[in-house]
Amino acid sequence: MLYLSALVKRPMADRGGRVLGRLADVIVRLRGADYPVVTGLVAGVGGRELFVPVEQVDSFDGGGLVRLESAKVDLRPFVRREGEVLLRADVLGHRLIDVAEARLVRASDVELAYRNGQWLLFCVDTHRPRRLLWVFGEHAHEHRCRDWKSFEPLIGHRRSALVRRPTVRIRGLRPAEIADLLEEASKDEESEILGHVHQDPELEADVFEELEEDLATRLLGARTDEEIAAVLGRMRADDAADAIGDLPQGRRRLVLELMPAGQRAKVLTLMGFNADSAGGLMGMDFLALPGTTRVAEVLAAVRDSRRLQPEALTSAYTTDMEGRLTASARLVALLQAEPEARLAEVSEPDPVRVGPDTDLVDVALLMTDYNLITLPVVDEDGVLLGVITVDDVLEAMLPEDWRRREVAPPPDAHRAASAPRHQEPSP
């Protein structure tokens, strides 16, 4: 095994020991879910960077030299190809995404392992050196490496990033975790993370819902009106309304006109309410059915409502022919009821509700007093307008900088930390 820090700037010589130049970088090729394979070296020769195929390398550790099979080298300047990563330029000292812990870490070194006739990028050391060791008359750092597959690199090279997109691991993170990464990222890192997220439009919309207001406004503002409308068209209507309100006045109308008609109508309705009122807090995703609907049919409707906010589906509402709220049934009551029972039979009549002008504190008090997960909002005629979920109330009442607070780890976090971190690649 070899560490990149021990290779960089090492003299490169032919078999006779004649020094030709110095090793400037190591090139690996990305291979989807497999370990990247070393394909060559970048040699610094006379102020120029040249490509040396890995097949031409006789030994990496021949008396402190990188020994080549011959002195013949391609004198054309090195040009990076699609899918290639330069370990010194792109990884060493740069940040990566620790996928398991959903955080950005910095690579202090990388380890190469020789397996089945080829050198592989095997693991990454993200720790500061703890102490120095004396090895063969030289100082060397003690390394604590983790499997390369535990990370998602942010390499900055657009053509190589495009190659990674089909297997990129960041899209397996929760939207809130990706939002946290974006809030910590540099401008270049933001661009690469968003480039991966953009491949999944639904995930992209979920991530923008979780972003801090200022960051979401900046990132959206850098896009065209059409691109903004595409993202907001997939977001929850209440979050989309907030985002529209943060755009410059001159862009709001243009973006609204480009949004799908149904979403535009919801957003316009929500924009008419004060942000700290029940109308400003509510979402317009809810399930309302006639009281004669069988419980089995209600549950089927819940299963089919994949585009509705899940938090709002913890209750089903009964409305009359004019859309006035008459009753509500919690999901647990529906699950415990007989499939052939009617919705009206398992519902609570005259449910707690508020008007759209009710202020935030009164909303919070009502939800606390009645142990509510959701709270319906009705107009002066009792027509159901929307539903407030408890997470919306919590977000509105927490301090503005709550997202920056360091969350305490779960009590079992030590188990993951103590798990084996270094595993040999399979043959």
Tab-separated table of C-alpha atoms in Angstrom, residues 228-377:
chain	number	residue	atom	x	y	z
A	228	ILE	CA	-37.160	28.807	-10.800
A	229	ALA	CA	-40.728	28.008	-11.864
A	230	ALA	CA	-39.782	24.350	-12.429
A	231	VAL	CA	-38.419	24.031	-8.870
A	232	LEU	CA	-41.255	25.946	-7.208
A	233	GLY	CA	-43.823	23.954	-9.155
A	234	ARG	CA	-42.697	20.826	-7.297
A	235	MET	CA	-42.395	22.379	-3.852
A	236	ARG	CA	-45.099	22.505	-1.207
A	237	ALA	CA	-47.319	25.472	-1.971
A	238	ASP	CA	-46.549	27.215	1.347
A	239	ASP	CA	-42.790	26.934	0.818
A	240	ALA	CA	-43.164	28.037	-2.807
A	241	ALA	CA	-45.159	31.075	-1.670
A	242	ASP	CA	-42.379	32.028	0.755
A	243	ALA	CA	-39.779	31.626	-1.992
A	244	ILE	CA	-41.799	33.757	-4.439
A	245	GLY	CA	-42.120	36.474	-1.804
A	246	ASP	CA	-38.328	36.596	-1.421
A	247	LEU	CA	-37.706	37.127	-5.146
A	248	PRO	CA	-37.181	40.655	-6.501
A	249	GLN	CA	-40.505	42.317	-7.270
A	250	GLY	CA	-39.814	42.379	-10.996
A	251	ARG	CA	-39.412	38.580	-11.220
A	252	ARG	CA	-42.373	37.434	-9.138
A	253	ARG	CA	-45.060	37.866	-11.809
A	254	LEU	CA	-42.890	36.267	-14.525
A	255	VAL	CA	-42.136	33.209	-12.377
A	256	LEU	CA	-45.781	32.844	-11.307
A	257	GLU	CA	-46.937	32.884	-14.928
A	258	LEU	CA	-44.554	30.031	-15.738
A	259	MET	CA	-45.755	27.806	-12.874
A	260	PRO	CA	-48.418	25.084	-13.352
A	261	ALA	CA	-51.917	26.571	-13.023
A	262	GLY	CA	-52.901	24.538	-9.956
A	263	GLN	CA	-49.744	25.375	-8.044
A	264	ARG	CA	-49.976	29.028	-9.091
A	265	ALA	CA	-53.516	29.290	-7.673
A	266	LYS	CA	-52.404	27.814	-4.338
A	267	VAL	CA	-49.394	30.100	-4.118
A	268	LEU	CA	-51.420	33.210	-4.894
A	269	THR	CA	-53.931	32.263	-2.184
A	270	LEU	CA	-51.198	31.772	0.406
A	271	MET	CA	-49.431	35.007	-0.519
A	272	GLY	CA	-52.563	36.885	0.523
A	273	PHE	CA	-52.055	35.955	4.194
A	274	ASN	CA	-49.657	37.268	6.822
A	275	ALA	CA	-46.663	34.931	7.145
A	276	ASP	CA	-47.158	34.626	10.953
A	277	SER	CA	-50.869	33.848	10.728
A	278	ALA	CA	-52.644	30.527	10.346
A	279	GLY	CA	-53.200	31.300	6.662
A	280	GLY	CA	-49.493	31.954	6.159
A	281	LEU	CA	-48.529	28.774	8.010
A	282	MET	CA	-50.972	26.373	6.409
A	283	GLY	CA	-50.310	24.008	3.577
A	284	MET	CA	-52.962	23.304	1.003
A	285	ASP	CA	-52.378	19.569	0.906
A	286	PHE	CA	-55.156	17.676	2.690
A	287	LEU	CA	-57.496	14.751	2.150
A	288	ALA	CA	-61.208	15.554	2.307
A	289	LEU	CA	-63.890	12.981	1.492
A	290	PRO	CA	-67.650	12.536	1.984
A	291	GLY	CA	-68.683	11.018	5.309
A	292	THR	CA	-70.258	8.057	3.485
A	293	THR	CA	-66.872	6.880	2.154
A	294	ARG	CA	-65.878	3.429	3.403
A	295	VAL	CA	-62.751	3.235	5.581
A	296	ALA	CA	-61.090	0.897	3.059
A	297	GLU	CA	-61.577	3.538	0.373
A	298	VAL	CA	-60.188	6.279	2.619
A	299	LEU	CA	-57.034	4.241	3.263
A	300	ALA	CA	-56.715	3.578	-0.452
A	301	ALA	CA	-56.921	7.332	-1.048
A	302	VAL	CA	-54.132	7.857	1.514
A	303	ARG	CA	-51.978	5.291	-0.305
A	304	ASP	CA	-52.587	7.026	-3.628
A	305	SER	CA	-51.847	10.532	-2.314
A	306	ARG	CA	-48.099	10.310	-2.879
A	307	ARG	CA	-47.821	13.891	-4.087
A	308	LEU	CA	-49.394	15.313	-0.939
A	309	GLN	CA	-47.355	16.341	2.074
A	310	PRO	CA	-47.095	13.169	4.223
A	311	GLU	CA	-47.418	15.118	7.482
A	312	ALA	CA	-50.828	16.391	6.349
A	313	LEU	CA	-52.104	12.852	5.768
A	314	THR	CA	-52.202	11.982	9.462
A	315	SER	CA	-55.892	12.917	9.369
A	316	ALA	CA	-58.727	12.635	6.856
A	317	TYR	CA	-61.430	15.293	6.817
A	318	THR	CA	-65.127	15.159	6.069
A	319	THR	CA	-66.711	18.044	4.180
A	320	ASP	CA	-70.220	18.720	2.957
A	321	MET	CA	-71.280	19.556	-0.601
A	322	GLU	CA	-70.104	23.177	-0.189
A	323	GLY	CA	-66.684	22.142	1.149
A	324	ARG	CA	-67.453	23.074	4.760
A	325	LEU	CA	-65.533	21.105	7.372
A	326	THR	CA	-67.799	18.789	9.357
A	327	ALA	CA	-65.519	16.152	10.952
A	328	SER	CA	-62.013	14.675	11.051
A	329	ALA	CA	-60.559	11.212	11.592
A	330	ARG	CA	-57.007	10.433	12.634
A	331	LEU	CA	-55.141	7.902	10.545
A	332	VAL	CA	-54.694	5.565	13.518
A	333	ALA	CA	-58.478	5.485	14.013
A	334	LEU	CA	-58.914	4.540	10.365
A	335	LEU	CA	-56.365	1.760	10.643
A	336	GLN	CA	-58.093	0.375	13.739
A	337	ALA	CA	-61.593	0.557	12.224
A	338	GLU	CA	-63.377	-2.106	10.201
A	339	PRO	CA	-62.757	-1.679	6.439
A	340	GLU	CA	-66.499	-1.524	5.715
A	341	ALA	CA	-67.194	1.182	8.303
A	342	ARG	CA	-68.062	4.653	7.049
A	343	LEU	CA	-65.758	7.631	7.519
A	344	ALA	CA	-68.438	9.518	9.473
A	345	GLU	CA	-68.656	6.632	11.967
A	346	VAL	CA	-64.963	6.848	12.987
A	347	SER	CA	-64.635	10.647	12.769
A	348	GLU	CA	-64.793	13.271	15.493
A	349	PRO	CA	-67.520	15.811	14.735
A	350	ASP	CA	-66.950	19.549	15.071
A	351	PRO	CA	-63.120	19.344	15.032
A	352	VAL	CA	-60.877	22.057	16.433
A	353	ARG	CA	-60.091	24.577	13.693
A	354	VAL	CA	-58.920	28.151	13.236
A	355	GLY	CA	-59.484	31.009	10.851
A	356	PRO	CA	-56.725	32.189	8.483
A	357	ASP	CA	-56.053	35.338	10.543
A	358	THR	CA	-55.362	33.462	13.796
A	359	ASP	CA	-51.885	34.367	15.035
A	360	LEU	CA	-48.996	31.969	15.550
A	361	VAL	CA	-49.126	31.903	19.363
A	362	ASP	CA	-52.839	30.992	19.414
A	363	VAL	CA	-52.202	28.266	16.843
A	364	ALA	CA	-49.405	26.818	19.002
A	365	LEU	CA	-51.557	26.955	22.160
A	366	LEU	CA	-54.458	25.165	20.482
A	367	MET	CA	-52.243	22.419	19.077
A	368	THR	CA	-50.636	21.953	22.498
A	369	ASP	CA	-53.906	21.973	24.446
A	370	TYR	CA	-55.570	19.437	22.147
A	371	ASN	CA	-52.457	17.343	21.352
A	372	LEU	CA	-52.880	17.987	17.638
A	373	ILE	CA	-50.487	16.954	14.883
A	374	THR	CA	-52.492	18.905	12.317
A	375	LEU	CA	-54.897	21.806	12.632
A	376	PRO	CA	-57.434	22.641	9.878
A	377	VAL	CA	-57.888	26.219	8.708
